[in-house]
Short mmCIF file of C-alpha atoms and ligand atoms in Angstrom, two decimals:
data_model
loop_
_atom_site.label_atom_id
_atom_site.label_comp_id
_atom_site.label_asym_id
_atom_site.label_seq_id
_atom_site.Cartn_x
_atom_site.Cartn_y
_atom_site.Cartn_z
CA UNK M 24 0.61 -22.41 -8.36
CA UNK M 25 1.75 -22.98 -4.51
CA UNK M 26 -0.89 -23.17 -2.06
CA UNK M 27 -2.56 -24.48 0.92
CA UNK M 28 -5.83 -25.58 -0.33
CA UNK M 29 -7.33 -25.12 2.98
CA UNK M 30 -9.24 -21.93 3.98
CA UNK M 31 -7.81 -22.04 7.34
CA UNK M 32 -5.79 -19.57 9.02
CA UNK M 33 -4.32 -18.82 12.60
CA UNK M 34 -4.10 -14.98 13.30
CA UNK M 35 -0.36 -13.82 12.76
CA UNK M 36 -1.06 -11.51 15.83
CA UNK M 37 -2.86 -13.51 18.45
CA UNK M 38 -2.98 -17.03 16.96
CA UNK M 39 -6.76 -17.35 17.21
CA UNK M 40 -9.02 -18.87 14.57
CA UNK M 41 -9.82 -16.45 11.57
CA UNK M 42 -12.85 -16.28 9.79
CA UNK M 43 -12.52 -16.75 5.70
CA UNK M 44 -13.86 -13.74 3.78
CA UNK M 45 -13.07 -14.34 -0.08
CA UNK M 46 -10.83 -16.08 -2.22
CA UNK M 47 -9.83 -13.66 -5.15
CA UNK M 48 -8.07 -16.95 -7.21
CA UNK M 49 -4.57 -17.63 -8.09
CA UNK M 50 -2.27 -14.46 -8.19
CA UNK M 51 1.48 -13.69 -9.45
CA UNK M 52 3.43 -11.24 -7.34
CA UNK M 53 1.80 -7.96 -7.71
CA UNK M 54 5.09 -6.28 -9.22
CA UNK M 55 6.44 -9.15 -11.16
CA UNK M 56 6.22 -7.21 -14.62
CA UNK M 57 8.26 -9.54 -17.11
CA UNK M 58 9.59 -9.08 -20.33
CA UNK M 59 8.52 -12.70 -21.48
CA UNK M 60 4.50 -12.50 -21.90
CA UNK M 61 4.21 -16.48 -21.67
CA UNK M 62 5.09 -16.53 -18.05
CA UNK M 63 2.09 -16.17 -15.88
CA UNK M 64 4.21 -16.18 -12.87
CA UNK M 65 1.24 -17.54 -10.26
CA UNK M 66 2.76 -17.94 -7.02
CA UNK M 67 -0.04 -18.25 -4.37
CA UNK M 68 -3.74 -18.03 -3.71
CA UNK M 69 -5.03 -14.61 -2.53
CA UNK M 70 -7.51 -15.48 0.18
CA UNK M 71 -8.55 -12.93 2.65
CA UNK M 72 -9.52 -13.54 6.42
CA UNK M 73 -10.38 -11.70 9.54
CA UNK M 74 -9.66 -12.80 13.02
CA UNK M 75 -12.37 -12.56 15.35
CA UNK M 76 -10.46 -12.05 18.35
CA UNK M 77 -8.18 -9.07 17.31
CA UNK M 78 -9.92 -8.10 14.26
CA UNK M 79 -6.77 -8.21 12.29
CA UNK M 80 -7.51 -8.20 8.49
CA UNK M 81 -4.89 -10.49 6.71
CA UNK M 82 -4.33 -12.47 3.66
CA UNK M 83 -4.08 -16.32 4.04
CA UNK M 84 -0.61 -16.77 2.25
CA UNK M 85 1.98 -14.41 1.61
CA UNK M 86 4.85 -15.57 -0.69
CA UNK M 87 8.34 -15.19 0.89
CA UNK M 88 9.26 -11.58 1.42
CA UNK M 89 12.84 -11.94 -0.49
CA UNK M 90 10.76 -12.88 -3.54
CA UNK M 91 8.75 -9.36 -3.52
CA UNK M 92 11.48 -7.16 -2.19
CA UNK M 93 14.70 -7.59 -3.83
CA UNK M 94 17.29 -5.76 -6.15
CA UNK M 95 14.62 -5.32 -8.95
CA UNK M 96 11.42 -3.49 -7.03
CA UNK M 97 9.72 -1.35 -9.63
CA UNK M 98 8.02 0.89 -7.47
CA UNK M 99 9.44 4.43 -6.60
CA UNK M 100 7.71 6.78 -4.30
CA UNK M 101 9.59 9.95 -5.67
CA UNK M 102 7.18 9.47 -9.12
CA UNK M 103 4.51 11.36 -7.49
CA UNK M 104 4.73 14.96 -6.60
CA UNK M 105 1.84 14.88 -4.61
CA UNK M 106 3.52 12.31 -2.47
CA UNK M 107 6.57 14.16 -1.96
CA UNK M 108 4.79 17.28 -0.82
CA UNK M 109 2.91 14.66 1.41
CA UNK M 110 6.15 13.22 3.02
CA UNK M 111 7.68 16.61 3.33
CA UNK M 112 4.52 17.87 5.49
CA UNK M 113 4.57 14.85 7.32
CA UNK M 114 8.19 15.46 8.50
CA UNK M 115 7.69 19.17 9.29
CA UNK M 116 4.67 18.28 11.44
CA UNK M 117 6.57 15.52 13.35
CA UNK M 118 9.76 17.66 14.05
CA UNK M 119 7.79 20.59 14.97
CA UNK M 120 5.55 18.43 17.37
CA UNK M 121 8.27 16.56 19.08
CA UNK M 122 10.04 19.77 19.86
CA UNK M 123 13.81 18.51 19.77
CA UNK M 124 16.69 20.64 18.30
CA UNK M 125 18.25 19.21 15.08
CA UNK M 126 21.29 18.14 16.98
CA UNK M 127 19.05 16.12 19.12
CA UNK M 128 17.17 14.51 16.46
CA UNK M 129 17.91 10.91 15.70
CA UNK M 130 15.64 9.62 12.98
CA UNK M 131 14.91 6.22 11.30
CA UNK M 132 12.74 5.38 8.60
CA UNK M 133 11.64 1.79 7.73
CA UNK M 134 10.81 1.15 3.86
CA UNK M 135 12.63 4.16 3.00
CA UNK M 136 12.21 3.23 -0.80
CA UNK M 137 14.28 5.90 -3.13
CA UNK M 138 14.76 8.31 -0.24
CA UNK M 139 11.67 10.82 -0.82
CA UNK M 140 10.96 11.10 2.88
CA UNK M 141 14.55 10.83 4.10
CA UNK M 142 15.67 13.67 1.78
CA UNK M 143 13.13 16.31 3.59
CA UNK M 144 15.64 15.20 6.89
CA UNK M 145 18.74 15.37 5.00
CA UNK M 146 17.73 18.74 3.77
CA UNK M 147 17.35 20.08 7.28
CA UNK M 148 20.85 18.56 8.48
CA UNK M 149 19.11 16.01 10.54
CA UNK M 150 20.83 12.71 11.41
CA UNK M 151 18.81 9.80 9.76
CA UNK M 152 18.95 6.36 8.40
CA UNK M 153 16.87 4.54 6.08
CA UNK M 154 16.51 0.87 5.56
CA UNK M 155 14.89 -0.76 2.93
CA UNK M 156 14.86 -4.65 2.00
CA UNK M 157 14.97 -3.62 -1.82
CA UNK M 158 18.60 -2.82 -2.81
CA UNK M 159 17.67 -1.08 -6.18
CA UNK M 160 15.63 1.61 -4.23
CA UNK M 161 18.17 2.03 -1.40
CA UNK M 162 20.75 2.95 -4.09
CA UNK M 163 18.39 5.70 -5.46
CA UNK M 164 18.24 6.88 -1.82
CA UNK M 165 22.21 6.94 -1.43
CA UNK M 166 22.29 8.48 -4.92
CA UNK M 167 20.67 11.74 -3.47
CA UNK M 168 22.89 11.69 -0.39
CA UNK M 169 20.69 9.90 2.39
CA UNK M 170 22.17 7.29 4.70
CA UNK M 171 20.55 4.18 3.85
CA UNK M 172 20.86 0.29 4.15
CA UNK M 173 19.49 -3.01 2.90
CA UNK M 174 17.66 -4.82 5.37
CA UNK M 175 14.51 -6.15 6.68
CA UNK M 176 13.43 -4.66 9.99
CA UNK M 177 13.10 -7.08 12.76
CA UNK M 178 13.80 -7.35 16.42
CA UNK M 179 17.12 -8.80 15.92
CA UNK M 180 18.30 -6.14 13.36
CA UNK M 181 17.05 -3.56 15.79
CA UNK M 182 18.99 -5.34 18.42
CA UNK M 183 21.94 -5.18 16.36
CA UNK M 184 21.58 -1.34 15.25
CA UNK M 185 21.03 -0.16 18.79
CA UNK M 186 24.78 -0.32 19.63
CA UNK M 187 25.91 1.66 16.46
CA UNK M 188 23.00 3.80 15.90
CA UNK M 189 21.62 4.61 19.40
CA UNK M 190 17.84 5.01 20.25
CA UNK M 191 15.57 6.95 17.61
CA UNK M 192 13.39 9.78 18.79
CA UNK M 193 11.59 9.70 15.71
CA UNK M 194 10.81 6.64 13.53
CA UNK M 195 8.75 6.80 10.17
CA UNK M 196 7.26 4.08 8.29
CA UNK M 197 4.97 4.64 5.24
CA UNK M 198 2.86 2.07 3.36
CA UNK M 199 5.27 -0.35 4.94
CA UNK M 200 4.14 -2.06 8.16
CA UNK M 201 1.25 -3.73 6.25
CA UNK M 202 3.85 -5.32 4.04
CA UNK M 203 5.46 -7.15 7.01
CA UNK M 204 3.86 -10.63 8.09
CA UNK M 205 6.03 -10.94 11.27
CA UNK M 206 3.93 -8.09 12.91
CA UNK M 207 4.89 -8.87 16.47
CA UNK M 208 8.37 -9.27 15.88
CA UNK M 209 8.16 -6.07 13.95
CA UNK M 210 6.78 -3.95 16.87
CA UNK M 211 9.05 -5.70 19.37
CA UNK M 212 12.03 -4.20 17.01
CA UNK M 213 10.23 -0.98 17.41
CA UNK M 214 10.25 -0.95 21.18
CA UNK M 215 13.95 -1.88 21.07
CA UNK M 216 15.12 1.20 19.23
CA UNK M 217 12.24 4.01 20.23
CA UNK M 218 13.77 6.27 22.78
CA UNK M 219 11.84 6.72 25.91
CA UNK M 220 9.96 9.73 24.75
CA UNK M 221 10.24 8.78 21.05
CA UNK M 222 7.38 8.79 18.67
CA UNK M 223 6.94 5.86 15.80
CA UNK M 224 4.90 7.52 13.15
CA UNK M 225 3.36 5.27 10.24
CA UNK M 226 0.57 5.43 7.62
CA UNK M 227 -0.98 2.52 6.00
CA UNK M 228 -4.03 2.04 3.87
CA UNK M 229 -7.12 2.10 6.02
CA UNK M 230 -9.32 -0.98 6.37
CA UNK M 231 -12.78 1.03 6.79
CA UNK M 232 -11.89 2.76 3.50
CA UNK M 233 -11.29 -0.32 1.69
CA UNK M 234 -14.45 -1.81 2.89
CA UNK M 235 -16.67 1.26 2.20
CA UNK M 236 -15.24 2.02 -1.07
CA UNK M 237 -14.61 -1.68 -2.20
CA UNK M 238 -11.04 -0.82 -3.14
CA UNK M 239 -10.39 -4.50 -2.93
CA UNK M 240 -7.31 -4.04 -5.23
CA UNK M 241 -5.51 -2.71 -1.77
CA UNK M 242 -5.23 -6.64 -1.16
CA UNK M 243 -2.26 -8.36 -2.90
CA UNK M 244 0.92 -10.38 -2.12
CA UNK M 245 2.68 -7.29 -0.35
CA UNK M 246 -0.21 -6.05 1.57
CA UNK M 247 -0.41 -9.08 4.15
CA UNK M 248 -2.49 -6.83 6.34
CA UNK M 249 -4.99 -3.94 6.34
CA UNK M 250 -4.94 -2.26 9.59
CA UNK M 251 -7.64 -0.43 11.41
CA UNK M 252 -7.11 1.31 14.95
CA UNK M 253 -8.58 -1.35 16.61
CA UNK M 254 -6.45 -4.28 15.37
CA UNK M 255 -3.03 -1.98 15.73
CA UNK M 256 -4.44 -1.31 19.55
CA UNK M 257 -4.75 -5.05 19.95
CA UNK M 258 -1.36 -6.03 18.50
CA UNK M 259 0.77 -3.32 20.38
CA UNK M 260 -0.92 -3.22 23.61
CA UNK M 261 0.54 -6.58 24.91
CA UNK M 262 4.00 -4.83 24.12
CA UNK M 263 3.73 -1.86 26.24
CA UNK M 264 3.28 0.30 23.46
CA UNK M 265 0.21 2.49 22.77
CA UNK M 266 -1.32 4.67 20.13
CA UNK M 267 -1.11 8.30 21.32
CA UNK M 268 -2.95 10.07 18.26
CA UNK M 269 -4.31 9.02 14.86
CA UNK M 270 -5.48 11.07 11.78
CA UNK M 271 -7.15 9.98 8.80
CA UNK M 272 -4.97 10.85 5.34
CA UNK M 273 -6.43 10.98 1.84
CA UNK M 274 -3.31 9.37 0.45
CA UNK M 275 -4.00 6.08 -1.41
CA UNK M 276 -7.62 6.33 -1.18
CA UNK M 277 -7.69 6.79 2.33
CA UNK M 278 -5.01 5.78 5.11
CA UNK M 279 -4.62 6.04 8.72
CA UNK M 280 -1.58 7.58 10.14
CA UNK M 281 -0.65 6.14 13.45
CA UNK M 282 1.59 7.58 16.34
CA UNK M 283 2.83 5.37 18.93
CA UNK M 284 4.96 5.72 21.85
CA UNK M 285 6.01 3.55 25.09
CA UNK M 286 2.92 3.13 27.08
CA UNK M 287 2.55 6.29 29.67
CA UNK M 288 4.98 8.38 27.90
CA UNK M 289 2.55 10.87 26.37
CA UNK M 290 -0.89 11.62 27.09
CA UNK M 291 -3.45 10.03 24.71
CA UNK M 292 -4.96 12.37 22.15
CA UNK M 293 -8.83 12.26 21.96
CA UNK M 294 -8.68 11.34 18.47
CA UNK M 295 -7.88 7.67 19.30
CA UNK M 296 -11.37 6.99 21.11
CA UNK M 297 -12.94 9.10 18.43
CA UNK M 298 -11.57 6.84 15.80
CA UNK M 299 -12.02 3.65 17.81
CA UNK M 300 -15.74 4.78 18.27
CA UNK M 301 -16.04 5.39 14.40
CA UNK M 302 -15.07 1.77 13.89
CA UNK M 303 -17.58 0.44 16.04
CA UNK M 304 -20.00 2.47 14.16
CA UNK M 305 -18.59 1.05 10.93
CA UNK M 306 -19.05 -2.29 12.55
CA UNK M 307 -15.58 -3.56 11.71
CA UNK M 308 -16.17 -6.16 14.78
CA UNK M 309 -19.12 -7.78 12.83
CA UNK M 310 -18.76 -10.51 10.38
CA UNK M 311 -21.66 -9.57 8.65
CA UNK M 312 -19.52 -6.57 7.52
CA UNK M 313 -17.12 -8.52 5.89
CA UNK M 314 -19.71 -10.79 4.09
CA UNK M 315 -21.19 -7.82 2.59
CA UNK M 316 -17.55 -6.88 1.42
CA UNK M 317 -17.19 -10.20 -0.25
CA UNK M 318 -20.15 -9.74 -2.28
CA UNK M 319 -19.40 -6.22 -3.08
CA UNK M 320 -16.25 -7.32 -4.61
CA UNK M 321 -18.07 -9.91 -6.46
CA UNK M 322 -20.49 -7.31 -7.82
CA UNK M 323 -17.96 -4.82 -8.58
CA UNK M 324 -15.93 -7.53 -10.62
CA UNK M 325 -19.17 -8.38 -12.53
CA UNK M 326 -19.83 -4.64 -13.39
CA UNK M 327 -16.19 -4.10 -14.81
CA UNK M 328 -16.20 -7.38 -16.91
CA UNK M 329 -19.85 -6.44 -18.37
CA UNK M 330 -18.64 -2.92 -19.11
CA UNK M 331 -15.36 -4.23 -20.84
CA UNK M 332 -16.99 -6.96 -22.65
CA UNK M 333 -19.56 -4.32 -23.94
CA UNK M 334 -16.73 -2.13 -25.11
CA UNK M 335 -14.85 -5.04 -26.77
CA UNK M 336 -18.14 -5.74 -28.75
CA UNK M 337 -18.11 -2.29 -29.70
CA UNK M 338 -14.68 -2.58 -30.88
CA UNK M 339 -13.61 0.40 -28.59
CA UNK M 340 -10.01 0.85 -28.11
CA UNK M 341 -9.34 0.55 -24.11
CA UNK M 342 -6.05 1.18 -22.41
CA UNK M 343 -5.10 1.58 -18.91
CA UNK M 344 -3.25 4.44 -17.04
CA UNK M 345 -0.65 3.30 -14.67
CA UNK M 346 0.63 -0.34 -14.11
CA UNK M 347 0.03 -0.32 -10.33
CA UNK M 348 0.65 -3.05 -8.01
CA UNK M 349 -3.11 -2.82 -7.57
CA UNK M 350 -4.09 -3.60 -10.94
CA UNK M 351 -2.59 -7.11 -10.65
CA UNK M 352 -5.50 -7.98 -8.37
CA UNK M 353 -8.03 -6.26 -10.53
CA UNK M 354 -6.64 -7.77 -13.76
CA UNK M 355 -6.03 -11.51 -12.55
CA UNK M 356 -9.54 -11.51 -10.40
CA UNK M 357 -11.74 -10.21 -13.29
CA UNK M 358 -9.45 -12.31 -16.04
CA UNK M 359 -8.61 -9.07 -17.98
CA UNK M 360 -6.04 -9.43 -20.60
CA UNK M 361 -4.98 -7.74 -23.98
CA UNK M 362 -8.37 -8.78 -25.48
CA UNK M 363 -9.85 -6.19 -23.20
CA UNK M 364 -7.11 -3.78 -22.51
CA UNK M 365 -4.73 -3.07 -25.47
CA UNK M 366 -1.75 -1.63 -23.18
CA UNK M 367 -1.36 0.33 -20.10
CA UNK M 368 0.73 3.51 -20.13
CA UNK M 369 3.10 4.04 -16.78
CA UNK M 370 5.89 6.53 -16.12
CA UNK M 371 8.17 3.87 -14.62
CA UNK M 372 10.81 3.06 -16.88
CA UNK M 373 11.44 -0.38 -15.13
CA UNK M 374 7.75 -1.45 -16.00
CA UNK M 375 8.03 -0.16 -19.60
CA UNK M 376 8.35 -2.80 -22.51
CA UNK M 377 7.29 -5.58 -20.28
CA UNK M 378 3.93 -7.11 -19.38
CA UNK M 379 1.62 -6.94 -16.66
CA UNK M 380 1.78 -10.05 -14.24
CA UNK M 381 -0.29 -13.19 -14.76
CA UNK M 382 -2.52 -11.08 -17.60
CA UNK M 383 0.35 -10.31 -20.30
CA UNK M 384 -0.92 -6.67 -21.10
CA UNK M 385 2.08 -4.60 -22.77
CA UNK M 386 2.99 -1.50 -20.56
CA UNK M 387 4.25 1.35 -22.44
CA UNK M 388 5.33 4.69 -21.77
CA UNK M 389 2.94 7.37 -21.10
CA UNK M 390 3.87 9.38 -24.04
CA UNK M 391 3.49 6.42 -26.26
CA UNK M 392 -0.11 6.02 -24.64
CA UNK M 393 -0.72 9.81 -25.73
CA UNK M 394 0.09 8.93 -29.15
CA UNK M 395 -2.48 5.98 -29.31
CA UNK M 396 -5.75 7.71 -29.15
CA UNK M 397 -7.32 5.73 -26.82
CA UNK M 398 -11.36 5.67 -26.75
CA UNK M 399 -11.10 4.67 -23.06
CA UNK M 400 -8.73 4.79 -20.24
CA UNK M 401 -8.96 2.71 -16.99
CA UNK M 402 -7.41 4.86 -14.22
CA UNK M 403 -5.75 2.00 -12.12
CA UNK M 404 -3.82 4.68 -10.14
CA UNK M 405 -7.38 6.15 -9.02
CA UNK M 406 -5.52 7.01 -5.75
CA UNK M 407 -3.57 9.66 -7.86
CA UNK M 408 -6.52 10.68 -9.73
CA UNK M 409 -6.00 14.61 -9.14
CA UNK M 410 -2.18 14.63 -10.06
CA UNK M 411 -2.66 12.39 -13.02
CA UNK M 412 -5.93 14.26 -14.38
CA UNK M 413 -4.00 17.50 -13.73
CA UNK M 414 -1.08 16.14 -15.85
CA UNK M 415 -3.59 15.31 -18.80
CA UNK M 416 -5.52 18.32 -19.18
CA UNK M 417 -3.61 19.71 -22.09
CA UNK M 418 -2.89 16.21 -23.75
CA UNK M 419 -4.40 14.09 -26.27
CA UNK M 420 -5.78 11.88 -23.37
CA UNK M 421 -8.24 14.60 -22.22
CA UNK M 422 -10.48 13.48 -25.35
CA UNK M 423 -10.83 9.99 -23.98
CA UNK M 424 -13.49 8.58 -21.70
CA UNK M 425 -12.01 7.74 -18.33
CA UNK M 426 -13.20 4.49 -16.34
CA UNK M 427 -12.85 5.11 -12.52
CA UNK M 428 -12.68 2.10 -10.48
CA UNK M 429 -13.19 3.83 -6.81
CA UNK M 430 -15.49 4.10 -5.08
CA UNK M 431 -17.65 2.96 -7.88
CA UNK M 432 -17.10 2.05 -11.38
CA UNK M 433 -17.99 4.83 -13.81
CA UNK M 434 -17.11 6.45 -16.79
CA UNK M 435 -15.81 10.40 -16.17
CA UNK M 436 -14.71 13.09 -18.22
CA UNK M 437 -11.53 14.77 -17.00
O1 LIG Q 516 2.13 0.01 -0.70
C1 LIG Q 516 2.53 0.24 -1.89
C2 LIG Q 516 2.14 1.72 -2.41
C3 LIG Q 516 2.47 2.65 -1.52
O2 LIG Q 516 2.99 1.73 -3.57
C4 LIG Q 516 3.32 -0.93 -2.33
N1 LIG Q 516 3.14 -1.98 -1.80
C5 LIG Q 516 3.61 -0.65 -4.02
C6 LIG Q 516 3.05 0.65 -4.42
O3 LIG Q 516 1.59 0.40 -4.80
P1 LIG Q 516 0.93 0.76 -6.44
O4 LIG Q 516 1.86 0.66 -7.55
O5 LIG Q 516 -0.23 0.41 -6.54
O6 LIG Q 516 1.24 2.46 -6.13
P2 LIG Q 516 0.60 3.74 -6.80
O7 LIG Q 516 1.28 4.97 -6.13
O8 LIG Q 516 -1.05 3.70 -6.89
O9 LIG Q 516 0.92 3.61 -8.37
C7 LIG Q 516 2.01 3.88 -9.02
C8 LIG Q 516 2.22 3.33 -10.16
O10 LIG Q 516 1.51 4.46 -10.80
C9 LIG Q 516 3.61 3.48 -10.91
O11 LIG Q 516 3.76 2.37 -11.60
C10 LIG Q 516 3.80 4.90 -11.59
C11 LIG Q 516 2.49 5.19 -11.79
N2 LIG Q 516 1.85 6.52 -12.03
C12 LIG Q 516 2.16 7.16 -13.43
O12 LIG Q 516 2.34 6.47 -14.41
N3 LIG Q 516 2.01 8.53 -13.59
C13 LIG Q 516 1.87 7.17 -10.91
C14 LIG Q 516 1.75 8.51 -11.00
C15 LIG Q 516 1.09 9.49 -9.65
C16 LIG Q 516 1.76 9.44 -12.29
O13 LIG Q 516 1.50 10.54 -12.65
#
């Protein structure tokens, strides 16, 4: 296990001292699904901190980016029909609002994954470019005819691409910025390639939702930050950028969409002040909020472990649905292996016939899961509850009792 044993961290944005919140223990890479069950793959200690100056919520130690995002990244956005629709709507809204013609538009997507969002641009004949650090997902984007390249977005990369691509009037990133620890360099790069009247629109899991729903599984190696409107404002204000609009999204259990522009280039929408006020009411700038969260995480862990121990004693057949990145935090923090969970069904071929990182639970296909007649199913992709339960309405899994994890642990019928 790698790891700085001290619980000290200087804020990645403002270099101030941070306040330690909680230690989730040793963790493997969240997406390190391996064929060899004897590999536990522990890579770092998952500790979370809050900066008491700019209020940026962050993990203490993030493993090197190239170890997480490479040629073998097993997450593909397009596996969710709901997310496809969501990104199509995001593109349509942004294109309509900016009011430029197809010929005038030049659009960049950072973290384009398999080209799910880019394909909405391509379909409309809009000039676009995607970048992603994982070569296998970029390959998928190219296979569907999107322009995409393999890169970690940074100021250096932005300066290099400027001469060949020009400035962009729309830049998108969805569930990407929270993965990048060099956050100031990232936003500096945005400033370099964003047109003077351009908008950078990005969405990320929202800190207030995570705290209120105790969805601590949103915290893992890839998610070095959980943002709030307050922390984003504090990061970008010194760079001459500002938030011009925010809108809460239901995706991934509660996300925030931020629209950013060069300072003074747009009128700031009232939603920004409204959300900042809501964060004040939600006490995001109060350390007590974070100690309550730490306590709530421990309570939730105990509840799940107690429930699974009792199901084990009753010899119930417990399975999981969706081997998510998030489940790596839950399984390792709660110490759940295949004595508690027989297997987890997942639609990603790249995860099947492998085991969960650190906990060695076999990952099987959804078809196999349907054939196993589980008594209980833990829904690890609780953020896709509607899509998944709709899919299983006519399958054998409808008979099982489902365990939902967020906002509270409860047994539900689907
Ligand atoms: O930020 C991130 C988000 C957007 O995606 C990344 N760091 C990695 C990933 O996180 P995740 O793995 O927690 O994402 P999801 O979307 O909650 O889970 C996806 C998993 O669920 C995939 O392995 C596919 C599986 N799944 C399934 O088997 N059947 C998903 C759906 C919708 C389904 O119907």
